[in-house]
JSON list of C-alpha atoms and ligand atoms in Angstrom, two decimals:
[
{"chain": "A", "resi": 12, "resn": "MET", "atom": "CA", "xyz": [140.01, 93.31, 123.87]},
{"chain": "A", "resi": 13, "resn": "ALA", "atom": "CA", "xyz": [139.11, 92.01, 120.35]},
{"chain": "A", "resi": 14, "resn": "ASP", "atom": "CA", "xyz": [138.34, 94.19, 117.66]},
{"chain": "A", "resi": 15, "resn": "LYS", "atom": "CA", "xyz": [134.95, 95.78, 117.24]},
{"chain": "A", "resi": 16, "resn": "ILE", "atom": "CA", "xyz": [132.84, 94.30, 114.54]},
{"chain": "A", "resi": 17, "resn": "ARG", "atom": "CA", "xyz": [132.15, 96.70, 111.67]},
{"chain": "A", "resi": 18, "resn": "VAL", "atom": "CA", "xyz": [128.27, 97.25, 111.00]},
{"chain": "A", "resi": 19, "resn": "GLY", "atom": "CA", "xyz": [126.61, 99.18, 108.21]},
{"chain": "A", "resi": 20, "resn": "TRP", "atom": "CA", "xyz": [122.63, 100.29, 108.33]},
{"chain": "A", "resi": 21, "resn": "PHE", "atom": "CA", "xyz": [121.26, 101.26, 105.08]},
{"chain": "A", "resi": 22, "resn": "THR", "atom": "CA", "xyz": [118.00, 102.26, 103.66]},
{"chain": "A", "resi": 23, "resn": "PHE", "atom": "CA", "xyz": [116.21, 102.01, 100.29]},
{"chain": "A", "resi": 24, "resn": "THR", "atom": "CA", "xyz": [112.73, 102.28, 99.48]},
{"chain": "A", "resi": 25, "resn": "CYS", "atom": "CA", "xyz": [110.41, 102.48, 102.55]},
{"chain": "A", "resi": 26, "resn": "CYS", "atom": "CA", "xyz": [109.07, 104.77, 105.34]},
{"chain": "A", "resi": 27, "resn": "GLU", "atom": "CA", "xyz": [112.27, 103.91, 107.59]},
{"chain": "A", "resi": 28, "resn": "ASP", "atom": "CA", "xyz": [110.29, 102.95, 110.67]},
{"chain": "A", "resi": 29, "resn": "SER", "atom": "CA", "xyz": [112.60, 100.08, 111.26]},
{"chain": "A", "resi": 30, "resn": "THR", "atom": "CA", "xyz": [115.30, 102.76, 111.47]},
{"chain": "A", "resi": 31, "resn": "ILE", "atom": "CA", "xyz": [113.26, 104.43, 114.14]},
{"chain": "A", "resi": 32, "resn": "ILE", "atom": "CA", "xyz": [113.31, 101.38, 116.06]},
{"chain": "A", "resi": 33, "resn": "PHE", "atom": "CA", "xyz": [116.95, 100.82, 115.69]},
{"chain": "A", "resi": 34, "resn": "THR", "atom": "CA", "xyz": [117.88, 104.13, 117.04]},
{"chain": "A", "resi": 35, "resn": "GLU", "atom": "CA", "xyz": [114.97, 103.90, 119.98]},
{"chain": "A", "resi": 36, "resn": "LEU", "atom": "CA", "xyz": [117.06, 100.63, 120.68]},
{"chain": "A", "resi": 37, "resn": "LEU", "atom": "CA", "xyz": [120.29, 102.92, 121.17]},
{"chain": "A", "resi": 38, "resn": "ASN", "atom": "CA", "xyz": [118.22, 104.21, 124.41]},
{"chain": "A", "resi": 39, "resn": "SER", "atom": "CA", "xyz": [118.88, 101.01, 126.16]},
{"chain": "A", "resi": 40, "resn": "TYR", "atom": "CA", "xyz": [122.25, 99.48, 124.46]},
{"chain": "A", "resi": 41, "resn": "TYR", "atom": "CA", "xyz": [124.14, 102.39, 123.53]},
{"chain": "A", "resi": 42, "resn": "ARG", "atom": "CA", "xyz": [126.95, 101.92, 126.37]},
{"chain": "A", "resi": 43, "resn": "ASP", "atom": "CA", "xyz": [127.18, 98.27, 125.25]},
{"chain": "A", "resi": 44, "resn": "TRP", "atom": "CA", "xyz": [127.13, 98.72, 121.63]},
{"chain": "A", "resi": 45, "resn": "MET", "atom": "CA", "xyz": [129.84, 101.03, 121.51]},
{"chain": "A", "resi": 46, "resn": "LYS", "atom": "CA", "xyz": [132.31, 99.05, 122.99]},
{"chain": "A", "resi": 47, "resn": "LYS", "atom": "CA", "xyz": [131.60, 96.07, 120.64]},
{"chain": "A", "resi": 48, "resn": "ILE", "atom": "CA", "xyz": [130.50, 97.83, 117.44]},
{"chain": "A", "resi": 49, "resn": "ASP", "atom": "CA", "xyz": [131.74, 99.99, 114.97]},
{"chain": "A", "resi": 50, "resn": "PHE", "atom": "CA", "xyz": [128.80, 101.59, 112.85]},
{"chain": "A", "resi": 51, "resn": "VAL", "atom": "CA", "xyz": [131.03, 102.20, 109.57]},
{"chain": "A", "resi": 52, "resn": "HIS", "atom": "CA", "xyz": [127.88, 103.29, 107.75]},
{"chain": "A", "resi": 53, "resn": "ALA", "atom": "CA", "xyz": [124.76, 104.61, 109.17]},
{"chain": "A", "resi": 54, "resn": "LYS", "atom": "CA", "xyz": [123.42, 107.93, 108.29]},
{"chain": "A", "resi": 55, "resn": "ILE", "atom": "CA", "xyz": [120.98, 107.93, 111.14]},
{"chain": "A", "resi": 56, "resn": "LEU", "atom": "CA", "xyz": [124.02, 108.11, 113.73]},
{"chain": "A", "resi": 57, "resn": "ARG", "atom": "CA", "xyz": [126.56, 109.94, 111.84]},
{"chain": "A", "resi": 58, "resn": "LYS", "atom": "CA", "xyz": [127.55, 112.26, 108.91]},
{"chain": "A", "resi": 59, "resn": "ASP", "atom": "CA", "xyz": [129.07, 109.55, 106.50]},
{"chain": "A", "resi": 60, "resn": "SER", "atom": "CA", "xyz": [132.92, 110.11, 106.53]},
{"chain": "A", "resi": 61, "resn": "TYR", "atom": "CA", "xyz": [133.84, 107.62, 103.68]},
{"chain": "A", "resi": 62, "resn": "SER", "atom": "CA", "xyz": [133.20, 108.26, 100.28]},
{"chain": "A", "resi": 63, "resn": "GLU", "atom": "CA", "xyz": [133.72, 104.39, 99.46]},
{"chain": "A", "resi": 64, "resn": "LEU", "atom": "CA", "xyz": [131.81, 101.70, 100.97]},
{"chain": "A", "resi": 65, "resn": "GLN", "atom": "CA", "xyz": [134.04, 100.07, 103.73]},
{"chain": "A", "resi": 66, "resn": "PRO", "atom": "CA", "xyz": [134.44, 96.38, 104.37]},
{"chain": "A", "resi": 67, "resn": "MET", "atom": "CA", "xyz": [131.73, 95.39, 106.77]},
{"chain": "A", "resi": 68, "resn": "ASP", "atom": "CA", "xyz": [131.30, 92.26, 109.13]},
{"chain": "A", "resi": 69, "resn": "LEU", "atom": "CA", "xyz": [127.48, 93.04, 109.03]},
{"chain": "A", "resi": 70, "resn": "ALA", "atom": "CA", "xyz": [125.06, 94.95, 106.79]},
{"chain": "A", "resi": 71, "resn": "PHE", "atom": "CA", "xyz": [121.54, 95.57, 107.81]},
{"chain": "A", "resi": 72, "resn": "VAL", "atom": "CA", "xyz": [119.37, 96.48, 104.91]},
{"chain": "A", "resi": 73, "resn": "GLU", "atom": "CA", "xyz": [115.99, 98.20, 105.03]},
{"chain": "A", "resi": 74, "resn": "GLY", "atom": "CA", "xyz": [113.50, 98.84, 102.34]},
{"chain": "A", "resi": 75, "resn": "ALA", "atom": "CA", "xyz": [112.73, 97.55, 98.70]},
{"chain": "A", "resi": 76, "resn": "ILE", "atom": "CA", "xyz": [114.78, 98.05, 95.51]},
{"chain": "A", "resi": 77, "resn": "THR", "atom": "CA", "xyz": [113.07, 100.17, 93.18]},
{"chain": "A", "resi": 78, "resn": "SER", "atom": "CA", "xyz": [115.86, 101.57, 90.46]},
{"chain": "A", "resi": 79, "resn": "ASP", "atom": "CA", "xyz": [118.61, 100.23, 88.83]},
{"chain": "A", "resi": 80, "resn": "THR", "atom": "CA", "xyz": [120.81, 102.64, 90.68]},
{"chain": "A", "resi": 81, "resn": "GLN", "atom": "CA", "xyz": [119.56, 101.09, 94.07]},
{"chain": "A", "resi": 82, "resn": "GLU", "atom": "CA", "xyz": [120.16, 97.55, 92.56]},
{"chain": "A", "resi": 83, "resn": "VAL", "atom": "CA", "xyz": [124.00, 98.72, 91.61]},
{"chain": "A", "resi": 84, "resn": "LYS", "atom": "CA", "xyz": [124.10, 99.89, 95.25]},
{"chain": "A", "resi": 85, "resn": "LEU", "atom": "CA", "xyz": [122.86, 96.86, 96.77]},
{"chain": "A", "resi": 86, "resn": "LYS", "atom": "CA", "xyz": [125.19, 94.55, 94.87]},
{"chain": "A", "resi": 87, "resn": "LYS", "atom": "CA", "xyz": [128.26, 96.75, 96.15]},
{"chain": "A", "resi": 88, "resn": "ILE", "atom": "CA", "xyz": [126.81, 96.47, 99.78]},
{"chain": "A", "resi": 89, "resn": "ARG", "atom": "CA", "xyz": [126.90, 92.59, 99.32]},
{"chain": "A", "resi": 90, "resn": "GLU", "atom": "CA", "xyz": [130.38, 92.51, 97.97]},
{"chain": "A", "resi": 91, "resn": "LYS", "atom": "CA", "xyz": [131.54, 94.49, 100.92]},
{"chain": "A", "resi": 92, "resn": "SER", "atom": "CA", "xyz": [129.61, 92.70, 103.57]},
{"chain": "A", "resi": 93, "resn": "LYS", "atom": "CA", "xyz": [130.18, 89.21, 104.97]},
{"chain": "A", "resi": 94, "resn": "LYS", "atom": "CA", "xyz": [126.82, 88.71, 106.04]},
{"chain": "A", "resi": 95, "resn": "LEU", "atom": "CA", "xyz": [123.66, 90.78, 104.87]},
{"chain": "A", "resi": 96, "resn": "VAL", "atom": "CA", "xyz": [120.67, 90.93, 106.91]},
{"chain": "A", "resi": 97, "resn": "ALA", "atom": "CA", "xyz": [117.15, 92.32, 105.31]},
{"chain": "A", "resi": 98, "resn": "ILE", "atom": "CA", "xyz": [115.48, 94.29, 107.78]},
{"chain": "A", "resi": 99, "resn": "GLY", "atom": "CA", "xyz": [111.57, 94.44, 107.87]},
{"chain": "A", "resi": 100, "resn": "ALA", "atom": "CA", "xyz": [108.66, 93.37, 105.50]},
{"chain": "A", "resi": 101, "resn": "CYS", "atom": "CA", "xyz": [109.67, 95.56, 102.66]},
{"chain": "A", "resi": 102, "resn": "ALA", "atom": "CA", "xyz": [113.57, 94.17, 102.38]},
{"chain": "A", "resi": 103, "resn": "VAL", "atom": "CA", "xyz": [112.14, 90.61, 103.28]},
{"chain": "A", "resi": 104, "resn": "ILE", "atom": "CA", "xyz": [109.06, 90.07, 101.01]},
{"chain": "A", "resi": 105, "resn": "GLY", "atom": "CA", "xyz": [108.94, 93.47, 99.15]},
{"chain": "A", "resi": 106, "resn": "SER", "atom": "CA", "xyz": [105.79, 94.64, 100.65]},
{"chain": "A", "resi": 107, "resn": "PRO", "atom": "CA", "xyz": [104.07, 96.75, 101.24]},
{"chain": "A", "resi": 108, "resn": "SER", "atom": "CA", "xyz": [106.53, 99.03, 99.37]},
{"chain": "A", "resi": 109, "resn": "ASN", "atom": "CA", "xyz": [105.76, 96.92, 96.33]},
{"chain": "A", "resi": 110, "resn": "GLN", "atom": "CA", "xyz": [101.99, 97.70, 96.21]},
{"chain": "A", "resi": 111, "resn": "ARG", "atom": "CA", "xyz": [102.27, 99.02, 92.33]},
{"chain": "A", "resi": 112, "resn": "ASN", "atom": "CA", "xyz": [103.45, 95.36, 91.29]},
{"chain": "A", "resi": 113, "resn": "PHE", "atom": "CA", "xyz": [99.85, 94.44, 91.85]},
{"chain": "A", "resi": 114, "resn": "PHE", "atom": "CA", "xyz": [98.40, 97.54, 90.20]},
{"chain": "A", "resi": 115, "resn": "ASN", "atom": "CA", "xyz": [95.91, 96.50, 87.15]},
{"chain": "A", "resi": 116, "resn": "PRO", "atom": "CA", "xyz": [96.95, 97.90, 83.55]},
{"chain": "A", "resi": 117, "resn": "LYS", "atom": "CA", "xyz": [95.08, 101.05, 83.97]},
{"chain": "A", "resi": 118, "resn": "GLN", "atom": "CA", "xyz": [96.68, 102.21, 86.92]},
{"chain": "A", "resi": 119, "resn": "HIS", "atom": "CA", "xyz": [100.09, 101.10, 85.63]},
{"chain": "A", "resi": 120, "resn": "GLU", "atom": "CA", "xyz": [99.30, 103.28, 82.75]},
{"chain": "A", "resi": 121, "resn": "GLN", "atom": "CA", "xyz": [98.60, 106.35, 85.06]},
{"chain": "A", "resi": 122, "resn": "ILE", "atom": "CA", "xyz": [101.99, 106.11, 86.79]},
{"chain": "A", "resi": 123, "resn": "GLN", "atom": "CA", "xyz": [104.23, 105.21, 83.66]},
{"chain": "A", "resi": 124, "resn": "SER", "atom": "CA", "xyz": [105.31, 108.68, 83.63]},
{"chain": "A", "resi": 125, "resn": "ILE", "atom": "CA", "xyz": [106.60, 108.77, 87.30]},
{"chain": "A", "resi": 126, "resn": "LEU", "atom": "CA", "xyz": [108.33, 105.49, 86.53]},
{"chain": "A", "resi": 127, "resn": "GLU", "atom": "CA", "xyz": [109.99, 107.06, 83.55]},
{"chain": "A", "resi": 128, "resn": "LYS", "atom": "CA", "xyz": [110.65, 110.21, 85.30]},
{"chain": "A", "resi": 129, "resn": "PHE", "atom": "CA", "xyz": [112.65, 108.87, 88.23]},
{"chain": "A", "resi": 130, "resn": "LYS", "atom": "CA", "xyz": [114.10, 105.88, 86.45]},
{"chain": "A", "resi": 131, "resn": "TYR", "atom": "CA", "xyz": [112.17, 103.47, 88.25]},
{"chain": "A", "resi": 132, "resn": "LYS", "atom": "CA", "xyz": [112.30, 99.78, 87.50]},
{"chain": "A", "resi": 133, "resn": "ASP", "atom": "CA", "xyz": [108.86, 98.24, 86.24]},
{"chain": "A", "resi": 134, "resn": "LYS", "atom": "CA", "xyz": [108.78, 96.06, 89.30]},
{"chain": "A", "resi": 135, "resn": "VAL", "atom": "CA", "xyz": [109.56, 96.58, 92.77]},
{"chain": "A", "resi": 136, "resn": "LEU", "atom": "CA", "xyz": [112.17, 94.17, 94.26]},
{"chain": "A", "resi": 137, "resn": "LYS", "atom": "CA", "xyz": [112.79, 92.31, 97.64]},
{"chain": "A", "resi": 138, "resn": "LEU", "atom": "CA", "xyz": [116.63, 92.17, 98.57]},
{"chain": "A", "resi": 139, "resn": "SER", "atom": "CA", "xyz": [116.96, 88.28, 97.70]},
{"chain": "A", "resi": 140, "resn": "ASP", "atom": "CA", "xyz": [115.77, 88.82, 94.03]},
{"chain": "A", "resi": 141, "resn": "ILE", "atom": "CA", "xyz": [119.24, 90.59, 93.60]},
{"chain": "A", "resi": 142, "resn": "VAL", "atom": "CA", "xyz": [121.56, 89.34, 96.08]},
{"chain": "A", "resi": 143, "resn": "VAL", "atom": "CA", "xyz": [122.19, 86.44, 98.73]},
{"chain": "A", "resi": 144, "resn": "VAL", "atom": "CA", "xyz": [120.56, 87.40, 102.11]},
{"chain": "A", "resi": 145, "resn": "ASP", "atom": "CA", "xyz": [121.93, 85.57, 104.91]},
{"chain": "A", "resi": 146, "resn": "GLU", "atom": "CA", "xyz": [119.44, 86.47, 107.79]},
{"chain": "A", "resi": 147, "resn": "ASN", "atom": "CA", "xyz": [115.84, 88.05, 107.68]},
{"chain": "A", "resi": 148, "resn": "VAL", "atom": "CA", "xyz": [114.22, 90.18, 110.44]},
{"chain": "A", "resi": 149, "resn": "PRO", "atom": "CA", "xyz": [110.45, 90.21, 109.52]},
{"chain": "A", "resi": 150, "resn": "GLY", "atom": "CA", "xyz": [107.86, 92.40, 110.52]},
{"chain": "A", "resi": 151, "resn": "CYS", "atom": "CA", "xyz": [106.28, 96.11, 109.56]},
{"chain": "A", "resi": 152, "resn": "PRO", "atom": "CA", "xyz": [108.39, 97.58, 111.29]},
{"chain": "A", "resi": 153, "resn": "MET", "atom": "CA", "xyz": [111.05, 95.11, 111.94]},
{"chain": "A", "resi": 154, "resn": "ASP", "atom": "CA", "xyz": [110.62, 92.67, 115.05]},
{"chain": "A", "resi": 155, "resn": "GLU", "atom": "CA", "xyz": [113.05, 94.26, 117.85]},
{"chain": "A", "resi": 156, "resn": "VAL", "atom": "CA", "xyz": [113.92, 90.76, 119.44]},
{"chain": "A", "resi": 157, "resn": "GLY", "atom": "CA", "xyz": [114.40, 89.27, 116.21]},
{"chain": "A", "resi": 158, "resn": "PHE", "atom": "CA", "xyz": [116.83, 91.94, 115.11]},
{"chain": "A", "resi": 159, "resn": "LEU", "atom": "CA", "xyz": [118.73, 91.89, 118.53]},
{"chain": "A", "resi": 160, "resn": "ASN", "atom": "CA", "xyz": [119.05, 88.09, 118.41]},
{"chain": "A", "resi": 161, "resn": "ILE", "atom": "CA", "xyz": [121.03, 88.30, 115.15]},
{"chain": "A", "resi": 162, "resn": "LEU", "atom": "CA", "xyz": [123.11, 91.34, 116.04]},
{"chain": "A", "resi": 163, "resn": "ASN", "atom": "CA", "xyz": [124.00, 89.23, 119.25]},
{"chain": "A", "resi": 164, "resn": "LYS", "atom": "CA", "xyz": [124.75, 86.18, 117.62]},
{"chain": "A", "resi": 165, "resn": "TYR", "atom": "CA", "xyz": [127.24, 87.98, 115.32]},
{"chain": "A", "resi": 166, "resn": "ILE", "atom": "CA", "xyz": [128.94, 89.94, 118.01]},
{"chain": "A", "resi": 167, "resn": "ASN", "atom": "CA", "xyz": [129.66, 86.75, 119.43]},
{"chain": "A", "resi": 168, "resn": "SER", "atom": "CA", "xyz": [130.37, 84.59, 116.30]},
{"chain": "A", "resi": 169, "resn": "GLN", "atom": "CA", "xyz": [133.76, 83.57, 115.54]},
{"chain": "A", "resi": 170, "resn": "LEU", "atom": "CA", "xyz": [132.83, 83.46, 111.83]},
{"chain": "A", "resi": 171, "resn": "VAL", "atom": "CA", "xyz": [132.70, 87.24, 112.10]},
{"chain": "A", "resi": 172, "resn": "TYR", "atom": "CA", "xyz": [134.61, 88.18, 114.98]},
{"chain": "A", "resi": 173, "resn": "PRO", "atom": "CA", "xyz": [137.55, 88.14, 114.98]},
{"chain": "A", "resi": 174, "resn": "GLU", "atom": "CA", "xyz": [138.72, 88.05, 111.70]},
{"chain": "A", "resi": 175, "resn": "PRO", "atom": "CA", "xyz": [140.31, 84.07, 110.98]},
{"chain": "B", "resi": 206, "resn": "SF4", "atom": "S1", "xyz": [108.29, 96.98, 106.47]},
{"chain": "B", "resi": 206, "resn": "SF4", "atom": "FE1", "xyz": [106.80, 98.43, 107.21]},
{"chain": "B", "resi": 206, "resn": "SF4", "atom": "S2", "xyz": [108.01, 99.46, 108.73]},
{"chain": "B", "resi": 206, "resn": "SF4", "atom": "FE2", "xyz": [109.28, 98.82, 107.54]},
{"chain": "B", "resi": 206, "resn": "SF4", "atom": "S3", "xyz": [109.87, 100.22, 105.91]},
{"chain": "B", "resi": 206, "resn": "SF4", "atom": "FE3", "xyz": [108.35, 98.92, 105.10]},
{"chain": "B", "resi": 206, "resn": "SF4", "atom": "S4", "xyz": [106.28, 99.85, 105.60]},
{"chain": "B", "resi": 206, "resn": "SF4", "atom": "FE4", "xyz": [107.94, 100.75, 106.81]}
]
């Protein structure tokens, strides 16, 4: 039997509803996925035993990027992943987590102290503003059929599995 593909699931600034969809899908796919997938990073599934980011075939990333710390982490995830998939509208286009990008000057002034206190960026960014994104799963929350299609595509892909 070939090796399992190594998958990570990561969440940045958002409401995490796509994570809920993902865990709901386990009701139907758990047995099959456990034979084919090693979830090396997925805080929703397991206490993370790795102190360092592990190499991954596929990284699913949910949420928008709102701080320099998040930007650094996203770049590390990109470095460690053969393919990176943006999950949900916040990751794909930045909205709706980027509402403050459209504030008028007075509104922006009112939140300035919060931005400074928590070291937030001036603007909220979508993933592709920072790293190369290989695939997008749009929707708010994500379109689950689109997610399954991409997951299955890479489970069956010679590009990713097995390692050439
Ligand atoms: S895309 Fe929608 S469901 Fe997903 S994190 Fe953003 S607001 Fe939540």
